[in-house]
Coordinates of C-alpha atoms in Angstrom, one line a residue:
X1 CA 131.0 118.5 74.0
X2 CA 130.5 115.7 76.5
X3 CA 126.6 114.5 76.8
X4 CA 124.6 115.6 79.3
X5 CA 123.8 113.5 82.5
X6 CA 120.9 110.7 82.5
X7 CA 119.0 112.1 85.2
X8 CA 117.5 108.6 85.6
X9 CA 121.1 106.9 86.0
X10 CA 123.0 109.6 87.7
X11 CA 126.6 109.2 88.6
X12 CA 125.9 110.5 92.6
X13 CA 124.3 109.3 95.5
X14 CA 120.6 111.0 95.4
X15 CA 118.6 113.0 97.9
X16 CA 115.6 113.9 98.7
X17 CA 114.2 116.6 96.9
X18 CA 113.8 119.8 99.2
X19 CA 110.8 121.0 99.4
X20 CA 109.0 117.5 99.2
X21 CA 109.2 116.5 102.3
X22 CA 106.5 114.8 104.3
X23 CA 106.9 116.8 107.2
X24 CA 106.6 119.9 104.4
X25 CA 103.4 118.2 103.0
X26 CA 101.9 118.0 106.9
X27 CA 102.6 121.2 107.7
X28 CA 101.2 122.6 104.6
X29 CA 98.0 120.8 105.3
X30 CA 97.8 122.2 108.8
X31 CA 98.2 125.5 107.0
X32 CA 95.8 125.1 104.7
X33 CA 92.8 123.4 106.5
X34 CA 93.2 124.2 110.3
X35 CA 89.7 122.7 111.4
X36 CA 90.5 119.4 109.9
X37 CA 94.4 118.7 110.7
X38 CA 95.2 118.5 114.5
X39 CA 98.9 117.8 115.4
X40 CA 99.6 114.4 114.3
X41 CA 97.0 113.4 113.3
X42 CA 93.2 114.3 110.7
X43 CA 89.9 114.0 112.0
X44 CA 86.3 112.5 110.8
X45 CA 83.9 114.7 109.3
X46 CA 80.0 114.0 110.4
X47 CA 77.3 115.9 110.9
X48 CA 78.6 118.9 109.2
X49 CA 81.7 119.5 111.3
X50 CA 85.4 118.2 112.0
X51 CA 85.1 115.6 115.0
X52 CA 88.4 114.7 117.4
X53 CA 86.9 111.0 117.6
X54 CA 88.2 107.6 116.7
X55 CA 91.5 105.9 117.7
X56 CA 94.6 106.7 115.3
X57 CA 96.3 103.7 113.9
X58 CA 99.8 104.0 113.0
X59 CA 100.8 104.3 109.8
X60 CA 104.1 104.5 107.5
X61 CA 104.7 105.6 104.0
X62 CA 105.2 102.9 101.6
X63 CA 108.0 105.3 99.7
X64 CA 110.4 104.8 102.3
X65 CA 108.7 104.0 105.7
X66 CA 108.5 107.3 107.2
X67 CA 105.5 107.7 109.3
X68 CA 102.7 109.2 108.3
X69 CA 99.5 110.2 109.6
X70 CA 97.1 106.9 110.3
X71 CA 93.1 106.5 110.0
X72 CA 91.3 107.6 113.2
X73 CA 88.8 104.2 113.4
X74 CA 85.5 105.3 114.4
X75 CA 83.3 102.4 115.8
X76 CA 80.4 101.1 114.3
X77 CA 77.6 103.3 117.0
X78 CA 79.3 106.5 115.7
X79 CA 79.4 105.6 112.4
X80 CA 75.2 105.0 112.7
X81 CA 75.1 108.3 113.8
X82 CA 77.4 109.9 110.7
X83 CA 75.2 108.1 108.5
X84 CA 71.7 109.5 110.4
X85 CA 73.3 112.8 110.2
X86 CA 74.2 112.4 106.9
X87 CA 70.6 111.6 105.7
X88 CA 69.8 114.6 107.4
X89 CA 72.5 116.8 105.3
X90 CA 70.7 114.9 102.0
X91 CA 67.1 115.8 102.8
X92 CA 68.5 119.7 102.5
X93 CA 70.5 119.8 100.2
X94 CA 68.4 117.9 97.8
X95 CA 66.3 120.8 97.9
X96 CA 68.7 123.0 97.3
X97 CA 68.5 124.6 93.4
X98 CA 70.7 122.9 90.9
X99 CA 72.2 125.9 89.8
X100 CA 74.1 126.3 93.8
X101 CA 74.6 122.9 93.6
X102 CA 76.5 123.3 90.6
X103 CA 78.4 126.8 91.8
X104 CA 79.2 125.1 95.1
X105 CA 80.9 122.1 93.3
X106 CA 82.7 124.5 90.7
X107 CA 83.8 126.3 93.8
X108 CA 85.1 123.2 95.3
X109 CA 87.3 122.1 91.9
X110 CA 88.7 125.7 91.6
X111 CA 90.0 124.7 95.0
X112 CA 91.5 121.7 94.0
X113 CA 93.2 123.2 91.3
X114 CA 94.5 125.7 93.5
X115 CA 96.1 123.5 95.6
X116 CA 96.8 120.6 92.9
X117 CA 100.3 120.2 93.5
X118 CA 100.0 119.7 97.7
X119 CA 97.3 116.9 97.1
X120 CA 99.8 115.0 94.1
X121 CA 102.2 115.6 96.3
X122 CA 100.0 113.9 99.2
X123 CA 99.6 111.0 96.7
X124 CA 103.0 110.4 96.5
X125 CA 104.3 109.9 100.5
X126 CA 100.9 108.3 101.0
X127 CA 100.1 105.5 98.1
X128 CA 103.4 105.6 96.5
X129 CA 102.6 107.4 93.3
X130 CA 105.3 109.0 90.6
X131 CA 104.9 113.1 90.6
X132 CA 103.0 112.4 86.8
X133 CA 100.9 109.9 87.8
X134 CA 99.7 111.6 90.5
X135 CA 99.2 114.8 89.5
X136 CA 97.4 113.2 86.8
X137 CA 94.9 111.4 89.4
X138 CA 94.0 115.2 90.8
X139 CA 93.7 116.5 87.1
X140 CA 91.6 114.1 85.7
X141 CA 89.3 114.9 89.1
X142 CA 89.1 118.2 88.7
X143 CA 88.8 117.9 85.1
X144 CA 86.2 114.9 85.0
X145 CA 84.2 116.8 87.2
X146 CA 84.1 119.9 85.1
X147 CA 82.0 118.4 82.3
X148 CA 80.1 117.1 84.7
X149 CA 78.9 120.5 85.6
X150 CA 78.4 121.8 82.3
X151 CA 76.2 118.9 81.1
X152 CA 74.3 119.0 84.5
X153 CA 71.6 121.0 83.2
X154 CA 71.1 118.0 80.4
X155 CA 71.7 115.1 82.3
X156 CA 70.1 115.7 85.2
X157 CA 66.7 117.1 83.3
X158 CA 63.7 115.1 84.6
X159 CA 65.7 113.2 87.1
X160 CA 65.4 113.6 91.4
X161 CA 68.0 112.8 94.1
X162 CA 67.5 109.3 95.7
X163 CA 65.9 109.1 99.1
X164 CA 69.0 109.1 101.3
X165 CA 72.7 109.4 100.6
X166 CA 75.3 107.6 98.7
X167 CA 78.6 105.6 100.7
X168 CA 81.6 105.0 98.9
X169 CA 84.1 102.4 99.6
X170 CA 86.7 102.4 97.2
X171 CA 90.1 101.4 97.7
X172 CA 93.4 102.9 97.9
X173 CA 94.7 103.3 94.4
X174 CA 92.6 106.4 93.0
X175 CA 91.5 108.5 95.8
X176 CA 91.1 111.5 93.2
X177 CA 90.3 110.4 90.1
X178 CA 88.1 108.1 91.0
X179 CA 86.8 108.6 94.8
X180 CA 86.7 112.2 94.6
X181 CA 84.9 112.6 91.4
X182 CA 82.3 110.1 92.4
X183 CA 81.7 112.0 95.2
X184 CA 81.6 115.7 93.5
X185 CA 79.5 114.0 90.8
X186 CA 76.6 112.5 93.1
X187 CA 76.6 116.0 95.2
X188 CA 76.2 117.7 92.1
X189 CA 72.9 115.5 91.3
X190 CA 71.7 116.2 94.7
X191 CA 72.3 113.7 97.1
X192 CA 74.4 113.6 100.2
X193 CA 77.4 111.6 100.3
X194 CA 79.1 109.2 102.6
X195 CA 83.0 108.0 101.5
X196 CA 84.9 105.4 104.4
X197 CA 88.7 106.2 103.9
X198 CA 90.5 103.5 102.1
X199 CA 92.4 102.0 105.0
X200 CA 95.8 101.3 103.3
X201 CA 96.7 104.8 102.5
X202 CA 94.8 108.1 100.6
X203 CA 94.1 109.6 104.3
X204 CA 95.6 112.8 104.1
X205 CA 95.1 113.5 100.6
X206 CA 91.4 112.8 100.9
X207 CA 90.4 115.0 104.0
X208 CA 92.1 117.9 102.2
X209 CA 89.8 117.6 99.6
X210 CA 86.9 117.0 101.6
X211 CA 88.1 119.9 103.3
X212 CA 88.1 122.5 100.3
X213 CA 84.2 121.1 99.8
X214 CA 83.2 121.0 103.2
X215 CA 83.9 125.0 103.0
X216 CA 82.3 125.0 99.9
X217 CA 79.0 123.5 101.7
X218 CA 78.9 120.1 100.0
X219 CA 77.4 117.7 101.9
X220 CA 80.5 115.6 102.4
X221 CA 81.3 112.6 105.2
X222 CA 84.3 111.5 105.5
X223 CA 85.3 108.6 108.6
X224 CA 87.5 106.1 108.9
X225 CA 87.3 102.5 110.0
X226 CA 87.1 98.7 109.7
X227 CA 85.1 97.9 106.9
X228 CA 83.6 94.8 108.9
X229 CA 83.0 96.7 111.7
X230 CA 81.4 99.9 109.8
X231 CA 79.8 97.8 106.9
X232 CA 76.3 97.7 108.8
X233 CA 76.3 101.4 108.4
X234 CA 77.9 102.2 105.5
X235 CA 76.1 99.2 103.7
X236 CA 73.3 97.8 105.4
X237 CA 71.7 101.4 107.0
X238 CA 68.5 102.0 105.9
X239 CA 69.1 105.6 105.2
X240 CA 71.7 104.7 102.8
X241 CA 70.3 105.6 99.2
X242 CA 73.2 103.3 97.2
X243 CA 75.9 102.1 97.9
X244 CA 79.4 102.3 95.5
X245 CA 82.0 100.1 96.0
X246 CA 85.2 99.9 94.3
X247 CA 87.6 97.2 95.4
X248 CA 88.6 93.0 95.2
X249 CA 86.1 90.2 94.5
X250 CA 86.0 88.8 98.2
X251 CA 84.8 92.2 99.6
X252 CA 82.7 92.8 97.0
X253 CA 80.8 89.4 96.9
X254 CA 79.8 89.9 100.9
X255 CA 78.4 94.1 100.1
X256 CA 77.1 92.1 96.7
X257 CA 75.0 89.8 99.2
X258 CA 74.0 92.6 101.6
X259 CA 72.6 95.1 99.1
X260 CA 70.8 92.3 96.5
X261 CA 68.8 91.4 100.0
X262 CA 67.7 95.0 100.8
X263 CA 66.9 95.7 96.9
X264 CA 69.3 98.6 97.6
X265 CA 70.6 100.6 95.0
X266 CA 74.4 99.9 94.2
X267 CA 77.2 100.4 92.0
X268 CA 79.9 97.3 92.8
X269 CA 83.3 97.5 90.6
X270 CA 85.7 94.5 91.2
X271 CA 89.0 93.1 89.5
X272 CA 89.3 90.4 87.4
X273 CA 91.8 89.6 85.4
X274 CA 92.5 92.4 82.2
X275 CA 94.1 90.4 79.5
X276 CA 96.3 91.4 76.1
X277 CA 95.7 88.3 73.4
X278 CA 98.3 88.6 70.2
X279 CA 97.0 86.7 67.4
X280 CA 98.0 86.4 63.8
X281 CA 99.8 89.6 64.5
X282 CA 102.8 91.0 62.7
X283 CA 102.6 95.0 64.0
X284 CA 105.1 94.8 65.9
X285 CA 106.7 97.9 66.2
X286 CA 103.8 99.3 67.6
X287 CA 103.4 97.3 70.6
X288 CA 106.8 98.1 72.5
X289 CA 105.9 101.4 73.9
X290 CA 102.6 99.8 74.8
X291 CA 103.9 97.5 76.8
X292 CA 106.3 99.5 78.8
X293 CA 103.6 101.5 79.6
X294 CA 101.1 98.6 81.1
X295 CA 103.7 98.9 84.0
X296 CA 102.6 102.3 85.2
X297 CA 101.9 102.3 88.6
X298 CA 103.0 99.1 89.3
X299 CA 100.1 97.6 87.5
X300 CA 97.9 98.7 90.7
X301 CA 94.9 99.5 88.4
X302 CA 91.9 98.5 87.7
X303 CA 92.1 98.9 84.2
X304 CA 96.1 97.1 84.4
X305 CA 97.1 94.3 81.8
X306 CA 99.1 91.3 84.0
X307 CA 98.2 88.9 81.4
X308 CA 99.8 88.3 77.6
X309 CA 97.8 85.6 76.0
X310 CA 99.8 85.0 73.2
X311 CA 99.6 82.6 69.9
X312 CA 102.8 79.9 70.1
X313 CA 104.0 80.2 66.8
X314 CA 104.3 84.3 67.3
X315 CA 106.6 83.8 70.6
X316 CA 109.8 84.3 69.2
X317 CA 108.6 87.8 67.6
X318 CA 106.3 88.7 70.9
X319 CA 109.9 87.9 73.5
X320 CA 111.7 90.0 70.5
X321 CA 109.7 93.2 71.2
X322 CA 108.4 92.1 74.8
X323 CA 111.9 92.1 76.9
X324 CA 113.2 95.0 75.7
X325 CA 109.9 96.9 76.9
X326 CA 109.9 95.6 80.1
X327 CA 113.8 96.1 80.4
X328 CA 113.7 99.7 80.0
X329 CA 110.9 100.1 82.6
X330 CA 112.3 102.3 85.3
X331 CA 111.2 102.4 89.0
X332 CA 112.6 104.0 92.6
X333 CA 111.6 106.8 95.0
X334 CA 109.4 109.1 93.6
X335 CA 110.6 112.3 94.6
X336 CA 114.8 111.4 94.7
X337 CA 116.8 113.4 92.5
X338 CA 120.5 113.9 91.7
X339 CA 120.5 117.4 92.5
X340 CA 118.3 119.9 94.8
X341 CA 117.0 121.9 91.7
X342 CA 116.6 118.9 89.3
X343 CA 112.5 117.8 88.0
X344 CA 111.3 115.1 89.8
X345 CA 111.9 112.0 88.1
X346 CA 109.8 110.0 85.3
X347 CA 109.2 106.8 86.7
X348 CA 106.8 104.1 85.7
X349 CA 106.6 103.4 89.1
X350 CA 107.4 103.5 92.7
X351 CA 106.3 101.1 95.5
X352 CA 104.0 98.8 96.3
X353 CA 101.2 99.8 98.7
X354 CA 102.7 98.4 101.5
X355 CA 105.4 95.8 102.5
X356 CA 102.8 93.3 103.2
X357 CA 101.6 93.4 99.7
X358 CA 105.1 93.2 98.0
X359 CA 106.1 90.0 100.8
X360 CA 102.8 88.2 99.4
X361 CA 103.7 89.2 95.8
X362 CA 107.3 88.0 96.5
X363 CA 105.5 84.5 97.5
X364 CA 103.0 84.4 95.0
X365 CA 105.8 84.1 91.8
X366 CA 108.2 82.1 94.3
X367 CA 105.5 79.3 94.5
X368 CA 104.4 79.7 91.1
X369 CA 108.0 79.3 89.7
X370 CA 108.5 76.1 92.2
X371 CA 105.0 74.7 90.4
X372 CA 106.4 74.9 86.9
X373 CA 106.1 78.4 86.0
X374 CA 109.4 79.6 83.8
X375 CA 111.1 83.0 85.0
X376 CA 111.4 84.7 81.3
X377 CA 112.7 88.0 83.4
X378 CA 113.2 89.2 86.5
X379 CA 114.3 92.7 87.4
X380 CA 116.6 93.8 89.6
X381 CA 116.1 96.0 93.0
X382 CA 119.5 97.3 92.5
X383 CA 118.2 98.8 89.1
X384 CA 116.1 101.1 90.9
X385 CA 116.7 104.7 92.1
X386 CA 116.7 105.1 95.8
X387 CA 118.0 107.3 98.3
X388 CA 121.0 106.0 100.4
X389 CA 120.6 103.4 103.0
X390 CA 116.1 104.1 102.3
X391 CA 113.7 101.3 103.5
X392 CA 112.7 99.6 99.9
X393 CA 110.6 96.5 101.7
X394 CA 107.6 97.8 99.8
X395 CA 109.6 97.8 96.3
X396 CA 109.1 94.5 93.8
X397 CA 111.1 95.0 90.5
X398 CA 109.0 93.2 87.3
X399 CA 108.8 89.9 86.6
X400 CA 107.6 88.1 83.8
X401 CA 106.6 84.2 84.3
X402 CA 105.3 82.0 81.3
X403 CA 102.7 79.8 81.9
X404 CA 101.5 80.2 85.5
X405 CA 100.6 76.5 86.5
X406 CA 96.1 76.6 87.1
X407 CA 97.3 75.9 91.1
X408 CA 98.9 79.3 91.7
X409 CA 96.2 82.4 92.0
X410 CA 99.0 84.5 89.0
X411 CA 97.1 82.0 86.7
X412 CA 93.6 83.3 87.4
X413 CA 93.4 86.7 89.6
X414 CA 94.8 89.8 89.3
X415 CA 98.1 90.3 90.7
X416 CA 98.3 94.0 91.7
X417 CA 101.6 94.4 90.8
X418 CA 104.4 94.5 88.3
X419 CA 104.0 90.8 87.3
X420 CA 103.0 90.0 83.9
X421 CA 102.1 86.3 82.9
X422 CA 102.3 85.0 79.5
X423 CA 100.1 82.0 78.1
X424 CA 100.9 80.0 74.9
X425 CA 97.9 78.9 72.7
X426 CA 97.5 77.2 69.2
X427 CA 94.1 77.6 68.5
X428 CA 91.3 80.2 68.5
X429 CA 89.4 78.5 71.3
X430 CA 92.1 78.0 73.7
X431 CA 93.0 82.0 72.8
X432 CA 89.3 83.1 74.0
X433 CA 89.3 80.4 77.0
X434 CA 92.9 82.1 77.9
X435 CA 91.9 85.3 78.0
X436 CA 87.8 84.6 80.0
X437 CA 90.1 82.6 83.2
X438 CA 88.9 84.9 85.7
X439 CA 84.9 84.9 84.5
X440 CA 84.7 88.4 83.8
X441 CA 87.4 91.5 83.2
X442 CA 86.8 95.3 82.7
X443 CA 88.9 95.7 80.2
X444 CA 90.8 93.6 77.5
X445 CA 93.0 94.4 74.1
X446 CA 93.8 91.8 70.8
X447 CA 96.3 92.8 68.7
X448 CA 95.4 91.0 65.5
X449 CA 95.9 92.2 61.9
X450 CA 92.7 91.3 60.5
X451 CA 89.9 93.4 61.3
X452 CA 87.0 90.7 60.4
X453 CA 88.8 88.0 62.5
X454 CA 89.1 91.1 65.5
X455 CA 85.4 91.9 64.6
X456 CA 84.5 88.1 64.8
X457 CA 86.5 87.3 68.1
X458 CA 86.2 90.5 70.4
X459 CA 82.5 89.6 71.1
X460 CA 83.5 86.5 72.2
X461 CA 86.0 88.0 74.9
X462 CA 84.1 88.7 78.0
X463 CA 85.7 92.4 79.2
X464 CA 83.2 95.4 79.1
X465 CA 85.5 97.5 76.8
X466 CA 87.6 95.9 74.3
X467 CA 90.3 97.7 72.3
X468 CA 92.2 96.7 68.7
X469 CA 95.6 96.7 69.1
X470 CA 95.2 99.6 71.8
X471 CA 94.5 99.5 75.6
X472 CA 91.3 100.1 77.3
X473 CA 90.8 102.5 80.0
X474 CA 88.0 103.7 82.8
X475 CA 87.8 106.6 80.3
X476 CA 86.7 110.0 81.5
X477 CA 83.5 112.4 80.5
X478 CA 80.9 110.5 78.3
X479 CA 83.0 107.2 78.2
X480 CA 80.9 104.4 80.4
X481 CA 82.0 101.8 82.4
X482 CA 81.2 98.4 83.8
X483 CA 82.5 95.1 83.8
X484 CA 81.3 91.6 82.8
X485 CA 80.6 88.6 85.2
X486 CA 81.9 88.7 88.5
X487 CA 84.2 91.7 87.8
X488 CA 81.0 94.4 87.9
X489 CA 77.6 94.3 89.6
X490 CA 75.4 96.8 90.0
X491 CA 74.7 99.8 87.6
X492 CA 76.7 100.8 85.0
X493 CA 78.9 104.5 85.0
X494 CA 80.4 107.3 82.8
X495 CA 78.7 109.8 81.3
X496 CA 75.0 109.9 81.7
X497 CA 74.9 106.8 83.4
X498 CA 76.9 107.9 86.4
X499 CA 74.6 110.2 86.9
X500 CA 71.5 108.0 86.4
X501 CA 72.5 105.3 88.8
X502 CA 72.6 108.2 91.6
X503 CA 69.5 109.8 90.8
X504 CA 65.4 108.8 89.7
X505 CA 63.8 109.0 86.7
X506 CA 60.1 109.0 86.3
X507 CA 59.3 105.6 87.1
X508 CA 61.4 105.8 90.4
X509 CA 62.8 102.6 92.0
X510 CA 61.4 100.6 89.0
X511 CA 63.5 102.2 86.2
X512 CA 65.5 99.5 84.9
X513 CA 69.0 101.0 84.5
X514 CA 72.4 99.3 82.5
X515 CA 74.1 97.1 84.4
X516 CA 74.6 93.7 85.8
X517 CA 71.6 93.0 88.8
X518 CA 71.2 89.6 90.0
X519 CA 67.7 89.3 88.2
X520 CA 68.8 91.1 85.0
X521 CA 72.0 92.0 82.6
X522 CA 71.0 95.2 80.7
X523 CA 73.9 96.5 78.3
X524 CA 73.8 100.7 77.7

């Protein structure tokens, strides 16, 4: 019997998938949620209702360049009055009885699940998500979310709203999971909230959901914009209750600036660079599918490992396990298959966010090569699984460079993308200096044998969460999460603390909560 077909390496040209279509997706949407879809285009929602402002932008998918629907940019005097309306919205329905608070939100997550599929499916054309990963972002929403509501009765005992409404800037890369459960999770402790749409992509997929909860009556914004132009509001406005920010270091530092001046409340999550040391390791067979699986999404996470700090005398054994991983890992179009009725494929990832971003990344490893940085792999474009004759300028295949020289930014920032770095150490303190070079991480991982010498070093490592042998993640439910040194500011999340930085306790605007302020570091 001959073997069946590699439907990851078929023999055919591939097609789209019918069904998937973006023009499908669209229509769908204006199916689904006539008052916020119009045409071409989405609107803002203020003051309780769908408004036909702003000015469009245009805007293409990163899968393959189609166009898709683009932000409608509202200027900064409308965006004053979303947020005075939106204080408005929070004086109610911080009044309103936790248990319909906590019925409205259910409702609004059995309506995500409903449509779970259309919004992964959003995901894909619009950030450039595989069909797993993204149905796993809208899962893990809808799913977060839920415990939420059954510990609300716990969590939120002796606590009050704050005095005006949360804004949310987060970026592209987790408009579900992360965005989207933020928001649910503040409404559901009572305050009104306030999210700008992350201007690189997330658009459609994020009115939808604001959609199913505006129907729901959750006191939702949603608006588009420039974050300069719409940072006095969303940032700065006096009605704002806290801020929560999810995005780079630059951005960050300037809403860091504004909200330490007003004493504001504020949650502020930034990169920095996640690191992987190896030392005095010999598991080896456990760390290949670990590896292969750091490349999900491109590495545009958060919680992504770009950086292999590894002891010089374990190389040989590391490159022996390490370039087969990152050989098998297997990118392309997200929804192209071999034929019409075949699964969508199992990718690690598809493309970039945009072309821009994969030009720049193309630049950044050029110039770090031409500095003394030593290509140990590069993957090839024609490797990947595309549709015939398909736009692949947002597409970067991975590439692994040893020793970044200090110059290039791979040595000391985040790369947001499948690039992986590897440096060489001898010693213990040039391990621990190798793995702090961006002051601060969220996450980091050492594989080392001995559990004293791991007990000994991880303290010494400066990421919030730390694992042995095993990656680290944002985590879901009770798990907090925060960051240390410039990579987190602000209160701490997860669990109760999520809920804590969004509402009051007793002592009001004094409580002291976990987190990293400019006059104090508190650890949970």
């Amino acid at each position: 019997m001959a073997p069946s077909p590699d439907p990851l390496d078929p023999s055919g040209p591939l097609l789209l998938k019918p069904g998937t279509e973006w023009a499908t997706a669209w229509q769908r949407c204006l199916s689904l949620a006539p008052e916020a879809f119009r045409d071409d285009r989405v609107l803002n929602l203020w003051n309780g209702a769908w408004q036909l402002d702003g000015h469009p932008l245009p805007a293409t998918t990163p899968v393959d360049g189609t166009p898709v629907a683009g932000p409608p940019r509202l200027g900064p005097d409308t965006a004053h009055q979303a947020v005075r309306a939106s204080l408005d919205q929070h004086r109610a329905w911080r009044e309103t009885p936790l248990a319909d608070r906590r019925a409205r939100v259910s409702a609004t997550l059995d309506a995500l699940a409903e449509h779970r599929d259309l919004l992964a499916l959003l995901l894909v054309w619009e950030i450039g998500k595989p069909w797993r990963q993204a149905r796993a972002d809208v899962d893990r929403a809808i799913d977060g979310v839920r415990w939420y509501v059954a510990e609300s009765d716990r969590m939120l005992r002796g606590r009050a709203p704050l005095p005006g409404p949360v804004s949310n800037i987060a970026s592209w890369n987790y408009p579900m999971s992360v965005l989207v459960h933020a928001l649910l999770v503040q409404a559901l402790a009572g305050n009104a909230v306030i999210a700008k749409t992350p201007t690189d992509g997330g658009l459609a997929c994020l009115t939808l959901a604001s959609a199913l909860a505006a129907r729901e009556g959750v006191p939702i914004t949603l608006v588009s914009g420039s974050g300069g132009e719409l940072s006095e509001a969303l940032v700065r406005a006096p009605e704002i209750g806290c801020v929560s920010f999810v995005g780079g270091r630059d951005t960050g530092a300037r809403v860091a600036t504004a909200v330490a001046d007003l004493g504001k409340r504020h949650i502020l999550e930034q990169e920095g660079l996640n690191t992987w040391g190896i030392w005095n390791f010999t598991g080896w067979e456990t760390l290949a599918p670990q590896i292969r699986k750091t490349f999900d999404y491109a590495k545009q996470r958060c919680t992504a490992y770009p950086r292999f700090v590894v002891q010089r005398a374990a190389f040989a054994e590391f490159l022996a396990v390490y370039l087969p991983a990152v050989r098998s890992v297997r990118m392309g179009h997200p929804l192209a298959v071999a034929a019409p009725g075949d699964d969508l494929p199992e990718l690690d990832f598809g493309p970039l966010i945009n072309a821009a971003k994969a030009k720049d990344l193309t630049d950044r490893i050029a110039e770090a090569v031409d500095r003394g940085a030593v290509p140990l792999y590069r993957g090839e474009s024609a490797d990947g699984r595309f549709l015939p004759g398909q736009d692949t300028s947002a597409y970067v295949p991975p590439v692994t460079l040893l020793n970044p020289p200090p110059s290039s930014p791979l040595h000391h920032a985040e790369p947001f993308g499948p690039v992986d770095t590897i440096v060489l150490v001898d010693t213990e303190a040039e391990l621990l200096a190798a793995m702090n070079a961006s002051n601060g991480a969220l996450v980091a991982t050492l594989s080392c044998d001995d559990r004293a010498a791991y007990e000994r070093l991880a303290p010494q490592i400066r990421a919030f969460k730390t694992g042995h042998g095993t990656p680290r993640s944002r985590g879901d439910r009770d798990e907090i999460f925060g960051g240390f040194g410039a990579s987190w500011r602000g209160a701490f999340v997860g669990g109760d603390l999520l809920v804590k930085a969004v509402t009051e306790g007793p002592s009001g605007p004094a409580e002291r909560l976990p987190g990293n302020f400019p006059d104090y570091h508190l650890m949970p």
